[in-house]
Short mmCIF file of C-alpha atoms and ligand atoms in Angstrom, two decimals:
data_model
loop_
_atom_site.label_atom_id
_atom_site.label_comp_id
_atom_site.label_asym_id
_atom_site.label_seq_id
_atom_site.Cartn_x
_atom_site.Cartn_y
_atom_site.Cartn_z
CA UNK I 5 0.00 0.00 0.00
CA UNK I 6 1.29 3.36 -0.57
CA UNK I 7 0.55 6.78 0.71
CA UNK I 8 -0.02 9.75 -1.53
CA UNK I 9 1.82 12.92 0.71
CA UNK I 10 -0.04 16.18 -0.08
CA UNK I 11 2.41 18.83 1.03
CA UNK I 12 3.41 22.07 -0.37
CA UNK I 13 3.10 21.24 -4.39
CA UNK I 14 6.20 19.65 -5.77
CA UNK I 15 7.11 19.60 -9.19
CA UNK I 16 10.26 16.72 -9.38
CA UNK I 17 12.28 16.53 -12.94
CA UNK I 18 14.19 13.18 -12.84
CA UNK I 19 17.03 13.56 -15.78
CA UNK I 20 18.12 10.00 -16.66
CA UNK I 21 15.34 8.27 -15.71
CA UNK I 22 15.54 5.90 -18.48
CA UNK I 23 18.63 4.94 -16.92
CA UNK I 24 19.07 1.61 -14.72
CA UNK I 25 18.16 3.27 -11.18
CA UNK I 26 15.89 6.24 -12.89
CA UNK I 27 13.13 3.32 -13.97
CA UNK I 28 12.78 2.42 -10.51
CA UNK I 29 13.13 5.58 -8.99
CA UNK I 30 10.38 7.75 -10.87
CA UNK I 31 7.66 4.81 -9.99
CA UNK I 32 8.85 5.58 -6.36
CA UNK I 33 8.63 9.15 -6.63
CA UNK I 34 5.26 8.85 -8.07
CA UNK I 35 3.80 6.82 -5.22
CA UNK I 36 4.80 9.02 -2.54
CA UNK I 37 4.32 12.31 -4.08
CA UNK I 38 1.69 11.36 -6.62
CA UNK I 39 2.13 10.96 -10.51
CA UNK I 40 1.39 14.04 -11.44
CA UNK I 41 4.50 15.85 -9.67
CA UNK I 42 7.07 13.66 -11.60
CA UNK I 43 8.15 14.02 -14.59
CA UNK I 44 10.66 11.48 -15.99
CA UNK I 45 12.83 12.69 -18.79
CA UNK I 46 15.83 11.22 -20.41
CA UNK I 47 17.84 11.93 -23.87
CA UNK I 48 15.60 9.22 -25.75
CA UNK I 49 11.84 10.15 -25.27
CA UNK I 50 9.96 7.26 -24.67
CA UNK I 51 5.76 7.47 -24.65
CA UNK I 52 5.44 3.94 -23.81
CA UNK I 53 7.03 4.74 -20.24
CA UNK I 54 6.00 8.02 -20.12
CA UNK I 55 9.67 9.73 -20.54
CA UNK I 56 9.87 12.76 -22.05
CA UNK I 57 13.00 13.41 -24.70
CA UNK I 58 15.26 15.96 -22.60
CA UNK I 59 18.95 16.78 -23.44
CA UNK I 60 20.83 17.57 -19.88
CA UNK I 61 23.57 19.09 -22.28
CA UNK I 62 21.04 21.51 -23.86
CA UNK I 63 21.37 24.44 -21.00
CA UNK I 64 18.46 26.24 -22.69
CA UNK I 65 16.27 23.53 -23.38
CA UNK I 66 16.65 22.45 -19.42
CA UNK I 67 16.20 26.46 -18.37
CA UNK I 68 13.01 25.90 -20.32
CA UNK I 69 11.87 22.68 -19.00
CA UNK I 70 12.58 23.80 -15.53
CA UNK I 71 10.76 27.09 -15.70
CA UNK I 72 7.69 25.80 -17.48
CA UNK I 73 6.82 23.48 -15.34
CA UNK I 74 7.78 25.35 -11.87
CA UNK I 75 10.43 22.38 -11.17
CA UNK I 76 11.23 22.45 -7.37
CA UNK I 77 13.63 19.22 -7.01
CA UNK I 78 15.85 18.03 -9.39
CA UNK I 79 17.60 14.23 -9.13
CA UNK I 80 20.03 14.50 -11.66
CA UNK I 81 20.88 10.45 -12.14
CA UNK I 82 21.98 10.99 -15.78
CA UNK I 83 25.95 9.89 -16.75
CA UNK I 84 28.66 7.92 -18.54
CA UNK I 85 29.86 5.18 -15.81
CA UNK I 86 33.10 3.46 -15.09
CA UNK I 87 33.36 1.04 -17.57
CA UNK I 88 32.29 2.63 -20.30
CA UNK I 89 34.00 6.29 -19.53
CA UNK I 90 37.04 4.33 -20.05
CA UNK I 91 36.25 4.03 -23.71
CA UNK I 92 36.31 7.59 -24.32
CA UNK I 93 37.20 9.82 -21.12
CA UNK I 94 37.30 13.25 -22.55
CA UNK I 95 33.84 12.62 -23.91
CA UNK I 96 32.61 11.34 -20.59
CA UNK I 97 34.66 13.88 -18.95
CA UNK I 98 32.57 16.42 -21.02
CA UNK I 99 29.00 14.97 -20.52
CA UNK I 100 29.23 14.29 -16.81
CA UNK I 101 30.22 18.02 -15.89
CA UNK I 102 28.46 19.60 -18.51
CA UNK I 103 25.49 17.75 -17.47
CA UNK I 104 26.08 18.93 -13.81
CA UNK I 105 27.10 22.50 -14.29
CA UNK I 106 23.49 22.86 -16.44
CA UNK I 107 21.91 21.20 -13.70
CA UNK I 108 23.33 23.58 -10.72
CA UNK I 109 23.55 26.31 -13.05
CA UNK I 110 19.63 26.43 -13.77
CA UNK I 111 18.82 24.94 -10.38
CA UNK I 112 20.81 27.98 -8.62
CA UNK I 113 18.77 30.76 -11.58
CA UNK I 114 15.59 29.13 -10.96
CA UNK I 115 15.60 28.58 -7.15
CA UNK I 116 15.10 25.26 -7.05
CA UNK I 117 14.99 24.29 -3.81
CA UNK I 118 16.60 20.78 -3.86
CA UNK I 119 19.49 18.56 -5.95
CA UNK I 120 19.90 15.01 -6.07
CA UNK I 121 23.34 14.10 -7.18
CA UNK I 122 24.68 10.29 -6.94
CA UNK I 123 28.10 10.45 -6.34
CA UNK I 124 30.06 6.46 -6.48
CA UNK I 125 32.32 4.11 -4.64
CA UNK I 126 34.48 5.14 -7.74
CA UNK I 127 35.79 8.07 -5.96
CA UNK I 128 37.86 5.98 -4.11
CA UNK I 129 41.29 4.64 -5.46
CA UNK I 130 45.10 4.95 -3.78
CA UNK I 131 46.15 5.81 -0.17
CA UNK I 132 42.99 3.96 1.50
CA UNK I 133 42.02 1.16 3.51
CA UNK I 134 40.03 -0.90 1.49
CA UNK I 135 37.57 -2.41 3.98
CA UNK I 136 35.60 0.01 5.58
CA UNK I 137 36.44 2.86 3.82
CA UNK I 138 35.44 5.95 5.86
CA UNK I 139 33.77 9.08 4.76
CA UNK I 140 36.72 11.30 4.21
CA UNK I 141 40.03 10.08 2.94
CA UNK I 142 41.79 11.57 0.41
CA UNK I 143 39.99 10.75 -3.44
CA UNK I 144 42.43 9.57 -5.80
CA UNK I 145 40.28 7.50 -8.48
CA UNK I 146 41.01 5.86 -11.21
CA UNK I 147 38.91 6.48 -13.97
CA UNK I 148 37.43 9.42 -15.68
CA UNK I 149 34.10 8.25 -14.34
CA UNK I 150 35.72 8.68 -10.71
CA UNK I 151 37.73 11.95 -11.19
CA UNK I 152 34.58 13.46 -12.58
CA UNK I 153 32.43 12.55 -9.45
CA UNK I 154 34.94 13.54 -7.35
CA UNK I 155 35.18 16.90 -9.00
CA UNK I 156 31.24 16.77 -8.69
CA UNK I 157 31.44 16.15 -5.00
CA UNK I 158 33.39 19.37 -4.09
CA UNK I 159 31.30 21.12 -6.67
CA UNK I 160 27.72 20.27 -5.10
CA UNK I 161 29.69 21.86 -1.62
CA UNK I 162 30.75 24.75 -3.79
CA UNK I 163 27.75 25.54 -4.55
CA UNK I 164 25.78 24.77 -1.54
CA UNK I 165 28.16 27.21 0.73
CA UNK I 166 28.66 29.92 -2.34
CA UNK I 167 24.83 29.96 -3.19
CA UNK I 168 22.69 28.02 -0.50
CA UNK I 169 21.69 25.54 -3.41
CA UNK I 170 20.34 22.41 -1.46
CA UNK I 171 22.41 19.68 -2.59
CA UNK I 172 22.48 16.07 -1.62
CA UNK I 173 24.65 13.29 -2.27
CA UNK I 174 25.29 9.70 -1.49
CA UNK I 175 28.32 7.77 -2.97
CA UNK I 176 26.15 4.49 -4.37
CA UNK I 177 27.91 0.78 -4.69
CA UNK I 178 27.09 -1.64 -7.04
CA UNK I 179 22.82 -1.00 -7.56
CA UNK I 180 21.29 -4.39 -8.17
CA UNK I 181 17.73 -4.73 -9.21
CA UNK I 182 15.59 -6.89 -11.76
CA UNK I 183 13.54 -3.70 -12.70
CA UNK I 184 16.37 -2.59 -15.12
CA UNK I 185 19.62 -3.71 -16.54
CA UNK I 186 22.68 -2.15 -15.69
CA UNK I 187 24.90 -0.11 -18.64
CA UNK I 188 28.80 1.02 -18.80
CA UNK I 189 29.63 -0.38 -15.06
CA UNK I 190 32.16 -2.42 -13.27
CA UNK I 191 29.84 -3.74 -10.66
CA UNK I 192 27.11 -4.58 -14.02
CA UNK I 193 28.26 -8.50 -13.76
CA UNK I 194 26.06 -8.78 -10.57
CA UNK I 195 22.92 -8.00 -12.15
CA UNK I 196 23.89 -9.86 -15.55
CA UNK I 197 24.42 -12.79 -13.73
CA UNK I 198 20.68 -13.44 -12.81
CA UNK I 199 19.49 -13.49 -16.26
CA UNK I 200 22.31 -16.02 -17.36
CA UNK I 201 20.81 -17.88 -14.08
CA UNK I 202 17.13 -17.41 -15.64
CA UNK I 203 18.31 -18.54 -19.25
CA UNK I 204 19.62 -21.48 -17.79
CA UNK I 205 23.25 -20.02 -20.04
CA UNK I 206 26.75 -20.55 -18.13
CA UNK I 207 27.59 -17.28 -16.37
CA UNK I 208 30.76 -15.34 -18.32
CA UNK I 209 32.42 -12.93 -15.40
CA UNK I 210 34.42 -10.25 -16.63
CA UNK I 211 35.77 -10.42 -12.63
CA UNK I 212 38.16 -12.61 -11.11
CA UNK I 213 36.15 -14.62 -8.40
CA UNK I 214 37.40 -13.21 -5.21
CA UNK I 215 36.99 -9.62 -6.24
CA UNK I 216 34.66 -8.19 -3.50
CA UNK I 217 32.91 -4.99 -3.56
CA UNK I 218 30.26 -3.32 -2.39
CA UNK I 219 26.89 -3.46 -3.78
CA UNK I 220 23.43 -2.52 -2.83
CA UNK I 221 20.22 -3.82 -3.67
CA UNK I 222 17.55 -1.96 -5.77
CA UNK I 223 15.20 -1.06 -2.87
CA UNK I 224 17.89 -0.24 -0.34
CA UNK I 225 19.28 2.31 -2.97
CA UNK I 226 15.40 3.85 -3.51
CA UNK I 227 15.03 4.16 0.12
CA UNK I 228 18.14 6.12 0.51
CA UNK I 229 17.59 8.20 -2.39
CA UNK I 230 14.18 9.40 -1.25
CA UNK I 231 15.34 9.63 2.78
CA UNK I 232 18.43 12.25 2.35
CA UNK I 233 16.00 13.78 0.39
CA UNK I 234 13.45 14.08 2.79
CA UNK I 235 15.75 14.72 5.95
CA UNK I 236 15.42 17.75 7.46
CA UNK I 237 18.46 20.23 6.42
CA UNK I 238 20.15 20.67 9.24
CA UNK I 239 20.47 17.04 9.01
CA UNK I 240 22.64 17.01 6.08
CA UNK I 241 26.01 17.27 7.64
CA UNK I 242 28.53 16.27 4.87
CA UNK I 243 28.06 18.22 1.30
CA UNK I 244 30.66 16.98 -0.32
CA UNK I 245 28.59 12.94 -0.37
CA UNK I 246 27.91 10.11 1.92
CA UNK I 247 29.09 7.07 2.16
CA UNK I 248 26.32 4.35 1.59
CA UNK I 249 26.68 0.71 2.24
CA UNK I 250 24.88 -2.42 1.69
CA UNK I 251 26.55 -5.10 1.28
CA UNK I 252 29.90 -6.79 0.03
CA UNK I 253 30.84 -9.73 -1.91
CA UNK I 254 32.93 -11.02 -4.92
CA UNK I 255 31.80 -13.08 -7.64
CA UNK I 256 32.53 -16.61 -5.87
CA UNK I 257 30.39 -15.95 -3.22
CA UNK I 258 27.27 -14.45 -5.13
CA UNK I 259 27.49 -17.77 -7.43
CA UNK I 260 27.42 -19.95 -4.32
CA UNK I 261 24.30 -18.86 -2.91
CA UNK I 262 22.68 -18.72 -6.04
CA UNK I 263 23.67 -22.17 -6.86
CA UNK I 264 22.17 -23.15 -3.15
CA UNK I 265 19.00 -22.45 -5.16
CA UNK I 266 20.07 -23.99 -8.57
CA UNK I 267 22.81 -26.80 -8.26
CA UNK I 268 22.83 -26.83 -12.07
CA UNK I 269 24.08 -23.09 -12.12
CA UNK I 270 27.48 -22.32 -13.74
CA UNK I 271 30.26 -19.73 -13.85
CA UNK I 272 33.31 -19.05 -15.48
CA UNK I 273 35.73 -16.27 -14.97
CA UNK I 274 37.62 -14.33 -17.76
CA UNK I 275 38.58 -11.39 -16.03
CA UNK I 276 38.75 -7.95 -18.98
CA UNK I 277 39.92 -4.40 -18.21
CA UNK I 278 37.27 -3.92 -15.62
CA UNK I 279 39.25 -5.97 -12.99
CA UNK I 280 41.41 -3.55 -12.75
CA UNK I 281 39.23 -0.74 -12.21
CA UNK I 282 36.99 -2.98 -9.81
CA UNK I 283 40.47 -3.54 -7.94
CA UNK I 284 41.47 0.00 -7.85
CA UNK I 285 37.60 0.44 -5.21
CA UNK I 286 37.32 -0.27 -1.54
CA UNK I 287 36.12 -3.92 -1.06
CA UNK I 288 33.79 -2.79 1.80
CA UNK I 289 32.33 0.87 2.99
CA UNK I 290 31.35 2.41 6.26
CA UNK I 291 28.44 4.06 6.12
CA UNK I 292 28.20 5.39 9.91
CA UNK I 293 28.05 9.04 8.86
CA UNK I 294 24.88 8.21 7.05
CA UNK I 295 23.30 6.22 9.67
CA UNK I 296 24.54 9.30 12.23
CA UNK I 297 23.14 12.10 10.63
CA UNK I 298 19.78 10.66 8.60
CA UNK I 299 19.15 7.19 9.75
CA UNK I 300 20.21 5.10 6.86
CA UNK I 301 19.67 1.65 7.14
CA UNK I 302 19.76 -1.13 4.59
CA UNK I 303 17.60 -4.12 4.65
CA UNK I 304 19.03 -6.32 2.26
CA UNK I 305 21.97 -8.62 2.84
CA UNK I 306 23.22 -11.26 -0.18
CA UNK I 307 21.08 -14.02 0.79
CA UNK I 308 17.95 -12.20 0.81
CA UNK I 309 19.32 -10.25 -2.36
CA UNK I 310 19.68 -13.30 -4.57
CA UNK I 311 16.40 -14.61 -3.27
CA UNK I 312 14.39 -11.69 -4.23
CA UNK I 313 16.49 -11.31 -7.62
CA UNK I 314 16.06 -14.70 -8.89
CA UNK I 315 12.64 -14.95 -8.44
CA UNK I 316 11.70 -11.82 -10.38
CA UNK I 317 14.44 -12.14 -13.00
CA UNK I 318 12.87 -15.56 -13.90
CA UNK I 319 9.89 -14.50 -13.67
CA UNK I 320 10.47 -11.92 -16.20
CA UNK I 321 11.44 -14.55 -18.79
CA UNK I 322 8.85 -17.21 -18.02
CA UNK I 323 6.21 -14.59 -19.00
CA UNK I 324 8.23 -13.70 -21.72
CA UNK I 325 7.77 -17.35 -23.05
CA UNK I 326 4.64 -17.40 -22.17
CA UNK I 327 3.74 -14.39 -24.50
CA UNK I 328 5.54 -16.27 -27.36
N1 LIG V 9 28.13 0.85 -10.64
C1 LIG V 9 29.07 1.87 -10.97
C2 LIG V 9 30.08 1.40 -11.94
O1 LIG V 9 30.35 0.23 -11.91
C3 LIG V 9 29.79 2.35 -9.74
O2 LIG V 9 29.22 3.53 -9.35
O3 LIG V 9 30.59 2.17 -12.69
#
């Protein structure tokens, strides 16, 4: 059951939320602030989903977008990941700040009164411990993705002390969900590998099996997402971005417990260029700051992870037959 919150109107603009946590994200928004505040754009217009075509590198066509429709939150989820950033930094480079300056940029002209902006484990790199990585330690990533979320980070304080603009920021793990596949991402192998599971296909890792990391599931990640949000601002103590944690584990160990569930389930490992980016991250976060300051808690922990996600993954293509 879910409870429609009539405050103050809101007016949320969701850029990216085609994207792999933007699907599941705008249905949340919608059923605690009702459909009609939410409106889900992303580069590619989509009718079917109800996603309307907006370009976050088109600073007028945003200025427009944001004025016309009285936009009072922004969660700006739209960018080139890890894996995939590697293929072409400068271009990444370019979209990820470009999208974000447009984004504070407008937000700061039009007053909007709050920014979402996911930041990633893929700030972290040298000079840490790599279990529980705290909060602050110094940021010295490894890829173009990382450098530009780092720069993003001390941006969304920039512009939170210079002009009062309301940002928040978490630093997500691996997101996990069976709503939506992941795209461009080192941690992408531990949502792949439930639809090889479902397919009933041998499981190709592009990870060496004892590379652990942290990951989150789907809900977990929605939960934070809308509670920073929500906190009260005093309560946001750290502008730069939290640390959020859900889970860790490596490849090895996810296979085990879903072959607890399927004996007949098979992997095989031919690590690629993302195992060295995936070893370059923290293998495990703390996430105390978070829990401190807004009350984050995750419910999730790999067994009931790979419970819920092979159930609705092979769900997905048993109805799929079905429709054949
Ligand atoms: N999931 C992201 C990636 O692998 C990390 O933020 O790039």
């Amino acid at each position: 059951m879910h409870q429609t919150i009539h405050m103050s109107q809101k007016n949320i603009l969701v850029i990216g939320a085609g994207g792999q946590i933007g699907t599941v994200l705008v249905e949340k928004l919608k059923d605690v602030y009702g459909a009609s505040s939410v409106f889900a754009t992303d580069l590619k217009e989509n009718t079917e989903k109800g996603i309307l075509g907006l370009d976050v590198m088109d600073r007028a066509g945003l200025e427009a977008f944001i004025e016309k429709n009285k936009i009072t939150e922004i969660y700006h989820l739209a960018a080139i990941l890890s894996a995939r950033g590697e293929q072409n930094p400068k271009w990444a480079w370019d979209i990820n700040m470009g999208g974000l300056f447009n984004v504070f940029e407008s937000a700061v002209k039009f007053k909007v009164k709050k920014v979402f902006y996911p930041s990633t484990i893929a700030v972290f790199g040298q000079h840490i411990p790599l279990e529980s990585t705290p909060n602050h330690v110094p940021l010295v990533p490894a890829t173009v993705y990382g450098i530009s979320k780092v720069a993003g980070e001390l941006w969304a304080e920039y512009y939170f002390t210079k002009y009062g603009l309301d940002v928040r920021s978490v630093r997500y793990p691996g997101v996990i969900g069976y709503q939506s596949l992941a795209g461009g991402g080192t941690t992408d192998y531990a949502v792949d590998i439930f639809h090889a599971e479902a397919k009933n296909e041998v499981f190709n890792c592009f990870l060496s099996e004892h590379t652990k990391l942290p990951m989150i599931y789907m809900d977990d990640c929605i939960n934070a997402t809308i509670d920073i949000m929500r906190a009260p601002k005093e309560a946001i103590k750290i502008r730069t971005s939290y640390n959020l944690a859900g889970m860790s584990f490596s490849p090895v160990e996810i296979a085990t417990e879903i072959q607890k569930r399927n004996p007949n389930f098979k992997i095989e490992y031919n690590p690629d260029f993302r195992q060295a980016i995936a070893a370059s991250w923290p293998a495990s976060i703390d996430d105390s700051e978070a829990k401190k300051d807004w009350g984050w808690q995750p419910k999730y922990n790999l067994s009931a992870l790979v419970e819920v996600m092979m159930t609705e993954v092979r769900k997905k293509y048993s109805s799929l037959k079905d429709s054949l």
